[in-house]
PDB file of C-alpha atoms in Angstrom:
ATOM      1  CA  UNK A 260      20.749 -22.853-193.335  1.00  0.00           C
ATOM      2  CA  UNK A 261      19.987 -26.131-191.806  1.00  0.00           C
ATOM      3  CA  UNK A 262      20.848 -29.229-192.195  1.00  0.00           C
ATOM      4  CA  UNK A 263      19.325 -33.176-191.671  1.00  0.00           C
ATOM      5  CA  UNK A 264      20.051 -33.640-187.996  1.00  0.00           C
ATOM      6  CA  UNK A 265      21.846 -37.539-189.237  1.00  0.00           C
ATOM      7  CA  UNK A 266      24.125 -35.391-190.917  1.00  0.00           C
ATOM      8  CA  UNK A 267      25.464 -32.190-189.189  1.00  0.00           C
ATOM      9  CA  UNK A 268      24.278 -29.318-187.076  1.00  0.00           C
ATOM     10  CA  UNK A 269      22.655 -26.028-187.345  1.00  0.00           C
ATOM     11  CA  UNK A 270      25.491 -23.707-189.286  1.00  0.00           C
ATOM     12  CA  UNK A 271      23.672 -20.601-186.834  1.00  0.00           C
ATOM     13  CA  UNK A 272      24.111 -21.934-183.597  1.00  0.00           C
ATOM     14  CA  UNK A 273      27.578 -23.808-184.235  1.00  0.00           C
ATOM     15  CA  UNK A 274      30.002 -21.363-186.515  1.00  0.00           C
ATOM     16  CA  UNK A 275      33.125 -23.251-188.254  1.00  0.00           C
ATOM     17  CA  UNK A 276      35.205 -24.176-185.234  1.00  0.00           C
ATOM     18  CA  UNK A 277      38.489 -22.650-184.457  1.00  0.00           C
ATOM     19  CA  UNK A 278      41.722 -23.870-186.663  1.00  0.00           C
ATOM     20  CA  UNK A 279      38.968 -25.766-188.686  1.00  0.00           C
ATOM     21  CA  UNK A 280      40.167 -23.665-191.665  1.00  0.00           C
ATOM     22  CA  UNK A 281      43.897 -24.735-191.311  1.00  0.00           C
ATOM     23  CA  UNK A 282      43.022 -28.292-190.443  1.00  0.00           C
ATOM     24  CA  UNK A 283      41.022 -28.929-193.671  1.00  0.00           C
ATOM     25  CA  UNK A 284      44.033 -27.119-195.520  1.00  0.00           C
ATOM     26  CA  UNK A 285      46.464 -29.474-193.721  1.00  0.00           C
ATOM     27  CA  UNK A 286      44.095 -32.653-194.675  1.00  0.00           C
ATOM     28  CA  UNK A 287      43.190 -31.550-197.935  1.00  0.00           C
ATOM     29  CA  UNK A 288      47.048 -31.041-198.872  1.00  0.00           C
ATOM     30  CA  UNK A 289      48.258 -34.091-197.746  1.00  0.00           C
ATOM     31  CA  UNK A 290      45.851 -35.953-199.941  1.00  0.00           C
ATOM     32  CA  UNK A 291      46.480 -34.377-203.201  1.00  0.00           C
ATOM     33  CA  UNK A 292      50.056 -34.718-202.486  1.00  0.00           C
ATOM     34  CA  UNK A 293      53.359 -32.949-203.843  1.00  0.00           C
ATOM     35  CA  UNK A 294      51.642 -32.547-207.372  1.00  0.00           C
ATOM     36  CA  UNK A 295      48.674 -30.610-206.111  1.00  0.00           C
ATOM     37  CA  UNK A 296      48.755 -29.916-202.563  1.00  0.00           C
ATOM     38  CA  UNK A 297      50.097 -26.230-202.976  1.00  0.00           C
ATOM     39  CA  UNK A 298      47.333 -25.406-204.671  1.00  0.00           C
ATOM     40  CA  UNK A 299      44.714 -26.220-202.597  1.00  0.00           C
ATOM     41  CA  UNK A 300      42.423 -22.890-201.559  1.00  0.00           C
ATOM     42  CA  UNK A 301      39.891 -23.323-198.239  1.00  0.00           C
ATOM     43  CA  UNK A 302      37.519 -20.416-197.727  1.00  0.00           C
ATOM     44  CA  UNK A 303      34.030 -19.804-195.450  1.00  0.00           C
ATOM     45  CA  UNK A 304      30.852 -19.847-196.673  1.00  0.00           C
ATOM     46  CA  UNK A 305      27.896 -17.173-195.717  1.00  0.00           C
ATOM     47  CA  UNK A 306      26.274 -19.561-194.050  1.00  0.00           C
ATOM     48  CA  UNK A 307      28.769 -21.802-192.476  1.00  0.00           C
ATOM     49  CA  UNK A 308      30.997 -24.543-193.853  1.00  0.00           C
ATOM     50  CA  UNK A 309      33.671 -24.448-196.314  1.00  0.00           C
ATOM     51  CA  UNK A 310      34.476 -24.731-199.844  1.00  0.00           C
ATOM     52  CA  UNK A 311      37.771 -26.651-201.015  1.00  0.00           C
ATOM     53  CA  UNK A 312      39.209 -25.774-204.656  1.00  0.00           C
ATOM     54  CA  UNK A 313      41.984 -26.236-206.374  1.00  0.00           C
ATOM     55  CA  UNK A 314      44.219 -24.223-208.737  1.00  0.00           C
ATOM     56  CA  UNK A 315      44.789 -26.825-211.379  1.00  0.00           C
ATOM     57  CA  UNK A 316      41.899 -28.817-213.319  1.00  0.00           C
ATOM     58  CA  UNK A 317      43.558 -31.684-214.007  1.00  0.00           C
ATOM     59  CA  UNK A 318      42.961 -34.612-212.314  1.00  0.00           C
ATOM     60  CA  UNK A 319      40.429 -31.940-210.178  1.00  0.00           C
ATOM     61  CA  UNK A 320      37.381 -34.797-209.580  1.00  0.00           C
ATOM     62  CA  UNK A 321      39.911 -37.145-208.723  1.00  0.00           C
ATOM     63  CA  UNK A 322      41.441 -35.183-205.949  1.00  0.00           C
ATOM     64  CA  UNK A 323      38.316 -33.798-204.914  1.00  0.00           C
ATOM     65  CA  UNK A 324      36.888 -37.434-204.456  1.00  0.00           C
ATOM     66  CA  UNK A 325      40.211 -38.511-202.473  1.00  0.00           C
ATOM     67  CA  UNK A 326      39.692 -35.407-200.077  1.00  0.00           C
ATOM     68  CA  UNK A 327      36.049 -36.031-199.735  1.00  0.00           C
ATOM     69  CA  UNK A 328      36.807 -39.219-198.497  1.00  0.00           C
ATOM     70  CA  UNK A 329      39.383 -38.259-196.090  1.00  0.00           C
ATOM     71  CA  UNK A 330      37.116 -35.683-194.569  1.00  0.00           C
ATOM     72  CA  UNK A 331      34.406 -37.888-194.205  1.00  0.00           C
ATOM     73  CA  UNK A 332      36.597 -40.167-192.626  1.00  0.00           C
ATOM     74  CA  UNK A 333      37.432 -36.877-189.816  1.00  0.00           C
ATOM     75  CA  UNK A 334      33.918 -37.055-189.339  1.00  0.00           C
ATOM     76  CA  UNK A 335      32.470 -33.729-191.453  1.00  0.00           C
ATOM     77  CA  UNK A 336      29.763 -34.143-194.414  1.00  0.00           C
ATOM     78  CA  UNK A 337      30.993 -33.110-197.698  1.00  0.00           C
ATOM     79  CA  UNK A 338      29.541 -32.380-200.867  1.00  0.00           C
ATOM     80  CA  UNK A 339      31.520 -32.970-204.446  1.00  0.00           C
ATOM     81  CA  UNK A 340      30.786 -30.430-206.905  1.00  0.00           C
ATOM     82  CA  UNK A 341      32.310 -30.410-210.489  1.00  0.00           C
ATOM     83  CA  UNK A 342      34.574 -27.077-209.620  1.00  0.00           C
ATOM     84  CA  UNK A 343      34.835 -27.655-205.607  1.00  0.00           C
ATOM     85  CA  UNK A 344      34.227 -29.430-202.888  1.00  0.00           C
ATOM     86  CA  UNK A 345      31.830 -28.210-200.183  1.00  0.00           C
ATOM     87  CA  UNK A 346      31.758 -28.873-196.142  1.00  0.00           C
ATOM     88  CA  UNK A 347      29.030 -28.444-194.513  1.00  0.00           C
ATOM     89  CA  UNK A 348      29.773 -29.119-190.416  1.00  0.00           C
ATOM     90  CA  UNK A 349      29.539 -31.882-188.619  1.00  0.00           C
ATOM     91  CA  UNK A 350      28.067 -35.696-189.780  1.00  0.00           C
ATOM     92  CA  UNK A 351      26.498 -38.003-187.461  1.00  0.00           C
ATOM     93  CA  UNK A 352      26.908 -40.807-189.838  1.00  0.00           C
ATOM     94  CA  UNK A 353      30.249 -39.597-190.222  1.00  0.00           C
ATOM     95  CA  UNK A 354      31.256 -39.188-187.091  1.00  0.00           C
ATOM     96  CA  UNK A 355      29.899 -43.033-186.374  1.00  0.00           C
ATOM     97  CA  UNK A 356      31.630 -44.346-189.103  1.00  0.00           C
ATOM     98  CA  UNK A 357      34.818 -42.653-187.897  1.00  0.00           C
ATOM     99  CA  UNK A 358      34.250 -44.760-183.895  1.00  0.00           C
ATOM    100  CA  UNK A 359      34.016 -47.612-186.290  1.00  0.00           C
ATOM    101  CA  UNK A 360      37.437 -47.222-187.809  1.00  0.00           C
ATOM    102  CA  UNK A 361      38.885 -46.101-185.101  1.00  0.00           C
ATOM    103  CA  UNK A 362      37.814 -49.850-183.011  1.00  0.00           C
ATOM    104  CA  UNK A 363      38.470 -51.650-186.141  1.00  0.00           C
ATOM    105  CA  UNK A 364      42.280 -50.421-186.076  1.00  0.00           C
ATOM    106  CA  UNK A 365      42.997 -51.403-182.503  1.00  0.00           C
ATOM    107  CA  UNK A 366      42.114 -55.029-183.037  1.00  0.00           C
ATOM    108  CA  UNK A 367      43.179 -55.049-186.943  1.00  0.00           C
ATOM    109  CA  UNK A 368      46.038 -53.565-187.672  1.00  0.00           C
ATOM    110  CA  UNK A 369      47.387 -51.787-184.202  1.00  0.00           C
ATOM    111  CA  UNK A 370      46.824 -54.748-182.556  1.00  0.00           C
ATOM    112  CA  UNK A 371      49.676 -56.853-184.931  1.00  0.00           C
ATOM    113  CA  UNK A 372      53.130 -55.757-183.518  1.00  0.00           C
ATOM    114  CA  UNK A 373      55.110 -58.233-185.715  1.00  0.00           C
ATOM    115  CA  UNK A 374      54.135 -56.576-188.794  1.00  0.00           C
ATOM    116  CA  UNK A 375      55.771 -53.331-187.815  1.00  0.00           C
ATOM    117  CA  UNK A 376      59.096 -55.332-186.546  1.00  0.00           C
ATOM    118  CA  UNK A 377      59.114 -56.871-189.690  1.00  0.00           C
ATOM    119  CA  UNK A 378      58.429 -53.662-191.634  1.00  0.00           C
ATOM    120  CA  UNK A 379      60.992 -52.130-189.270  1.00  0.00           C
ATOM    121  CA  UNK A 380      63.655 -55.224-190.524  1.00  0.00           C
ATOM    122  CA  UNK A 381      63.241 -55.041-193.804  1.00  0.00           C
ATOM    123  CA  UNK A 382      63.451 -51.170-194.100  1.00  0.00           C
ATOM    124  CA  UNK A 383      66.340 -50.778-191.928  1.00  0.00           C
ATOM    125  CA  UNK A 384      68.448 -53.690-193.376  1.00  0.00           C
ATOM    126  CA  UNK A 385      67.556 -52.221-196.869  1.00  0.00           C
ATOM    127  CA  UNK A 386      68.589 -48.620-195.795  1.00  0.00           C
ATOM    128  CA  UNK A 387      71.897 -49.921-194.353  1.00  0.00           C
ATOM    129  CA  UNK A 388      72.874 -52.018-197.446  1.00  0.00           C
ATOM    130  CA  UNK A 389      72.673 -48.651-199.316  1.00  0.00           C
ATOM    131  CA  UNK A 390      74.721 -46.687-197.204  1.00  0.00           C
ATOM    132  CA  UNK A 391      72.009 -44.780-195.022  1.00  0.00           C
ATOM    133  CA  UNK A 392      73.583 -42.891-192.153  1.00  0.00           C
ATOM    134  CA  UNK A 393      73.409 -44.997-189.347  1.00  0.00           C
ATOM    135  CA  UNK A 394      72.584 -42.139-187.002  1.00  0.00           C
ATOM    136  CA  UNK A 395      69.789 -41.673-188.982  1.00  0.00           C
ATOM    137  CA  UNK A 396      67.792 -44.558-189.605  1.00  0.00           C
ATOM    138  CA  UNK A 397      65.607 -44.763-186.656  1.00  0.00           C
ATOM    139  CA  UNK A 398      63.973 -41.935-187.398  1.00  0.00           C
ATOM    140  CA  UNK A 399      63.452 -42.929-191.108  1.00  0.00           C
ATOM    141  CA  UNK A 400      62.430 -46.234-190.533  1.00  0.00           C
ATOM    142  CA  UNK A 401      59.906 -44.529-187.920  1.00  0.00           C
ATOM    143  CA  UNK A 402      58.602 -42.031-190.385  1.00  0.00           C
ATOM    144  CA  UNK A 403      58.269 -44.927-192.816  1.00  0.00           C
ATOM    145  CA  UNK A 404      56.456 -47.246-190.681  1.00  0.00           C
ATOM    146  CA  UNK A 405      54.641 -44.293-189.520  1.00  0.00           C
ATOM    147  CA  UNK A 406      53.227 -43.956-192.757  1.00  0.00           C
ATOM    148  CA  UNK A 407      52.103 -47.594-193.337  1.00  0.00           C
ATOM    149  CA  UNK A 408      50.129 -47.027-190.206  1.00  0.00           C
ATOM    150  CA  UNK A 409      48.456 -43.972-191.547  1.00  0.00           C
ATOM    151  CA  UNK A 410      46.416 -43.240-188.437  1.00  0.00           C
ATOM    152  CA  UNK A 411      49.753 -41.203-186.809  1.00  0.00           C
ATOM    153  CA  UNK A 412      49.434 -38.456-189.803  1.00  0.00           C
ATOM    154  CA  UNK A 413      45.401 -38.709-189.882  1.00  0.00           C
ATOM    155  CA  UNK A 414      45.547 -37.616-186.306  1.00  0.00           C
ATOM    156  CA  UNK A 415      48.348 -35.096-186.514  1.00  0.00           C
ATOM    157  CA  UNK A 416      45.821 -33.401-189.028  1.00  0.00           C
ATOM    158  CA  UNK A 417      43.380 -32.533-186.253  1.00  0.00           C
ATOM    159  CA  UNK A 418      46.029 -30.796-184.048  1.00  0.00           C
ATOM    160  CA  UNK A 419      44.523 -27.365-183.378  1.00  0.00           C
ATOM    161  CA  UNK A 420      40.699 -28.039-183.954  1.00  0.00           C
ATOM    162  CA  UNK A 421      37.810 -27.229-181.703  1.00  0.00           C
ATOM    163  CA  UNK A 422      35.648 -30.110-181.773  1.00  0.00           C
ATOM    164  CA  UNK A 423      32.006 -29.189-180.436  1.00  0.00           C
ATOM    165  CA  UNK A 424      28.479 -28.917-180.809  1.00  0.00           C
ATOM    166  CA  UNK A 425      25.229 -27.377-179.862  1.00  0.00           C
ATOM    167  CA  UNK A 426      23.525 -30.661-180.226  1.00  0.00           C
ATOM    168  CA  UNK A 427      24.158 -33.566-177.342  1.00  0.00           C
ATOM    169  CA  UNK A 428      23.559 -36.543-179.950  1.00  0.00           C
ATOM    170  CA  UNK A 429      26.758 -34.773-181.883  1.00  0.00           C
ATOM    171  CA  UNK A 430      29.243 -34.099-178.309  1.00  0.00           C
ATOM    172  CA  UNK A 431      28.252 -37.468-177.805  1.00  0.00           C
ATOM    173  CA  UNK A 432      29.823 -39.092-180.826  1.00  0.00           C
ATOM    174  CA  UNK A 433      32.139 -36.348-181.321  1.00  0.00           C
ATOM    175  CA  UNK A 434      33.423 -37.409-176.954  1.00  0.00           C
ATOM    176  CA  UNK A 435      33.345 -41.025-178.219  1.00  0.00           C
ATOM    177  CA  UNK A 436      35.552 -40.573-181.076  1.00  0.00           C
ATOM    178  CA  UNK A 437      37.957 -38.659-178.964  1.00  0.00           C
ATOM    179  CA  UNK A 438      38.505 -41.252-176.618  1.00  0.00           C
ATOM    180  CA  UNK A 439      39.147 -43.908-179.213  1.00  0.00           C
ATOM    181  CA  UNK A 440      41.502 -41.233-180.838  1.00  0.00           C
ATOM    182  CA  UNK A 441      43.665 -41.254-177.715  1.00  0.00           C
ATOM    183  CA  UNK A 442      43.363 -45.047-177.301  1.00  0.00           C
ATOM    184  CA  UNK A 443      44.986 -45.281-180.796  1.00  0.00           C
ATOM    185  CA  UNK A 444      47.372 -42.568-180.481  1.00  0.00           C
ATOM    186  CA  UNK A 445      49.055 -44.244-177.704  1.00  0.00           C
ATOM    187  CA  UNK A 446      48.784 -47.548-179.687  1.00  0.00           C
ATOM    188  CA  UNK A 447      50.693 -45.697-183.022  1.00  0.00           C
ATOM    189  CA  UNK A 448      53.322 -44.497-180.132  1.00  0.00           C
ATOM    190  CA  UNK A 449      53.827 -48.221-178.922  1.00  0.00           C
ATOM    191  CA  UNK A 450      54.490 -49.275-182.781  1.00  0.00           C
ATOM    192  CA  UNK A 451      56.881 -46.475-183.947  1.00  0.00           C
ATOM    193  CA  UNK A 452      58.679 -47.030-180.450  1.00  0.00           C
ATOM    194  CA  UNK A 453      59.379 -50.620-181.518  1.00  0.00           C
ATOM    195  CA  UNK A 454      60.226 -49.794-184.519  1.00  0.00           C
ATOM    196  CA  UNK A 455      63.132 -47.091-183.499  1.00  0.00           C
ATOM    197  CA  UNK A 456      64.282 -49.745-181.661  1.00  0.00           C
ATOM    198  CA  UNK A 457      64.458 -52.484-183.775  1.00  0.00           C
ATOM    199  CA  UNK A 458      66.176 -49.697-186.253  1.00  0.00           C
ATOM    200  CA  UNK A 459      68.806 -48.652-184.032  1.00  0.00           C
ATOM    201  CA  UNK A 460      69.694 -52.566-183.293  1.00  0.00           C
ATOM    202  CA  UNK A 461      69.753 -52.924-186.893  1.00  0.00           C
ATOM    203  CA  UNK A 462      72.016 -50.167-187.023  1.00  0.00           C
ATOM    204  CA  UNK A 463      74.353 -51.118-183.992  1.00  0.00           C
ATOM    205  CA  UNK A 464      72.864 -49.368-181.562  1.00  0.00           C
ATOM    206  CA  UNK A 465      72.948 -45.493-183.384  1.00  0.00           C
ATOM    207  CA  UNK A 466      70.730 -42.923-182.197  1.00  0.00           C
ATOM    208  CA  UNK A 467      69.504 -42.722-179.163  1.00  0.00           C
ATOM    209  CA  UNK A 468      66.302 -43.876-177.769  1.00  0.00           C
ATOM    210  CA  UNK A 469      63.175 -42.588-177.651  1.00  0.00           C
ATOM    211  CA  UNK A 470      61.354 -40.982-175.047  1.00  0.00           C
ATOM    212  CA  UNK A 471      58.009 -42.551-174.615  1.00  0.00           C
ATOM    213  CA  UNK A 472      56.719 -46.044-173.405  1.00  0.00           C
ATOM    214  CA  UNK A 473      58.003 -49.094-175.626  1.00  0.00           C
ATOM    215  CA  UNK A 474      55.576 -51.826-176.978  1.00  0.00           C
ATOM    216  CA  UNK A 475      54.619 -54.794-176.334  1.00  0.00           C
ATOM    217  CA  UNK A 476      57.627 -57.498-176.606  1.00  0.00           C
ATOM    218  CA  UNK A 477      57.138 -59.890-179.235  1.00  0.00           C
ATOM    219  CA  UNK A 478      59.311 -63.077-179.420  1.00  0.00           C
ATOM    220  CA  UNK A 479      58.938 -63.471-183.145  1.00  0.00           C
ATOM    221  CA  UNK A 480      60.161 -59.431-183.249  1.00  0.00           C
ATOM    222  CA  UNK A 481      63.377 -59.934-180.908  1.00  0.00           C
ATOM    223  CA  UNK A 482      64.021 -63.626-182.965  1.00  0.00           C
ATOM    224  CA  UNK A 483      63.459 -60.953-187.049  1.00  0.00           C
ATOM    225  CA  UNK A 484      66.157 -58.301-185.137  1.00  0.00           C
ATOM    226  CA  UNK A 485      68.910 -61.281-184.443  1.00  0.00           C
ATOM    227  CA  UNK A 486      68.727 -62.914-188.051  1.00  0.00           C
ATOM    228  CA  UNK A 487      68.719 -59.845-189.924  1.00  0.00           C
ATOM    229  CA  UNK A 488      71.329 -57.709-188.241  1.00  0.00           C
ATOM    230  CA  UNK A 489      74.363 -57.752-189.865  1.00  0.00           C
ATOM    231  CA  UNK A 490      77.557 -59.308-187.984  1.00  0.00           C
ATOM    232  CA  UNK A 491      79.249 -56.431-186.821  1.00  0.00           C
ATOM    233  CA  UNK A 492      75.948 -54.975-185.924  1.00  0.00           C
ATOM    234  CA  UNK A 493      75.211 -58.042-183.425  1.00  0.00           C
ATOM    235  CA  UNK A 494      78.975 -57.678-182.553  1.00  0.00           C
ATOM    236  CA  UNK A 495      78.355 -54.127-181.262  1.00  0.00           C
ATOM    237  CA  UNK A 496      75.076 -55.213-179.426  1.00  0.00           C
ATOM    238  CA  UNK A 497      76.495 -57.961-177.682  1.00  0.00           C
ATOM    239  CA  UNK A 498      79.494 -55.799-176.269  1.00  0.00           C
ATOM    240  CA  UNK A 499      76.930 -53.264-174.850  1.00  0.00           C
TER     241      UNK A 499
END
């Protein structure tokens, strides 16, 4: 079986790579959610690829769609059929489309610090009103944040998978997507690092902090922390 070379790769000379199996699981779970996601089935096909199905019809095109998407979006070329959804290796547009996000993330959205202090403010003083454990909210505010981010969990999918190919066009795109990967990676680490902190000042200083590189220091951040921490908070702060 063959395939457009703007789309993937020969299935004979580049079998499914290793932990691809498990990674589309893990993707393909996430995105149907708690309702669906234990149903999801992933299985070979003769001739390379894989075929995605799920246990319950309903909402079945609608979850098929979502995962689609999201698997494009890894950089594999998928095709939506009314009882499952097929992958068939690797896409050069895909894959291209994937660089593209990636850049667009590190000047959009990873690129705006004070959005995740201010995320980080209004979760943690919202969490603490209602009685959250104090030694716990920097790592809920982080996996909260973490989630408006998206790219942290979108990346955690991948962990495990071979990425190659037979074809140079494909290593090409699939190097250049790797580096960008790493570029945000470090970027997603910067923002939930800020955002443990500006939890555990919100919390008086609970939990301890973490273990990799802090952001960038943002006035407007430090100036959010001071006017929304509560009194005895700042009291505790001050006294360290």
């Amino acid at each position: 079986m063959t395939m457009d070379p703007g789309y993937g790769s020969w299935f004979a000379e580049d079998p499914a790579p290793m932990g691809q199996e498990r990674v589309v699981q893990r993707i393909c779970a996430r995105v149907a959610g708690p309702v669906a996601g234990a149903g999801v089935h992933v299985a070979g096909l003769p001739l390379g690829g894989l075929q995605v199905w799920l246990d319950s019809p309903r909402h079945r095109w609608r979850f098929y769609h979502r995962m689609a998407r999201e698997l494009r979006l890894a950089g594999w070329h998928t095709e939506t059929g009314p009882d499952r959804l097929l992958l068939l290796g690797w896409s050069a547009v895909c894959l291209s489309h994937r660089a593209r996000m990636l850049a667009a993330a590190l000047t959009g959205r990873l690129a705006d610090f004070d959005k995740t202090a201010f995320m980080a403010v209004m979760v943690a003083t919202r969490l603490r009103h209602e009685a959250f454990p104090a030694e716990d909210l920097p790592d809920e505010v982080e996996a909260r944040c973490a989630d408006a981010l998206r790219w942290p969990a979108r990346l955690a999918d991948l962990d495990g998978l071979e990425r190659w190919s037979s074809l140079e066009p494909m290593r090409l795109r699939l190097a250049q997507v790797a580096g960008l990967e790493a570029k945000v990676s470090r970027r997603c680490g910067e923002h939930l690092a800020l955002a443990s902190k500006v939890a555990r000042t919100v919390a008086g200083g609970a939990g301890p902090a973490r273990p990799r590189a802090a952001g960038p220091r943002a006035g407007l951040t430090e100036r959010m922390v001071c006017v929304s921490v509560p009194n005895e908070a700042e009291s505790a702060v001050t006294a360290r």
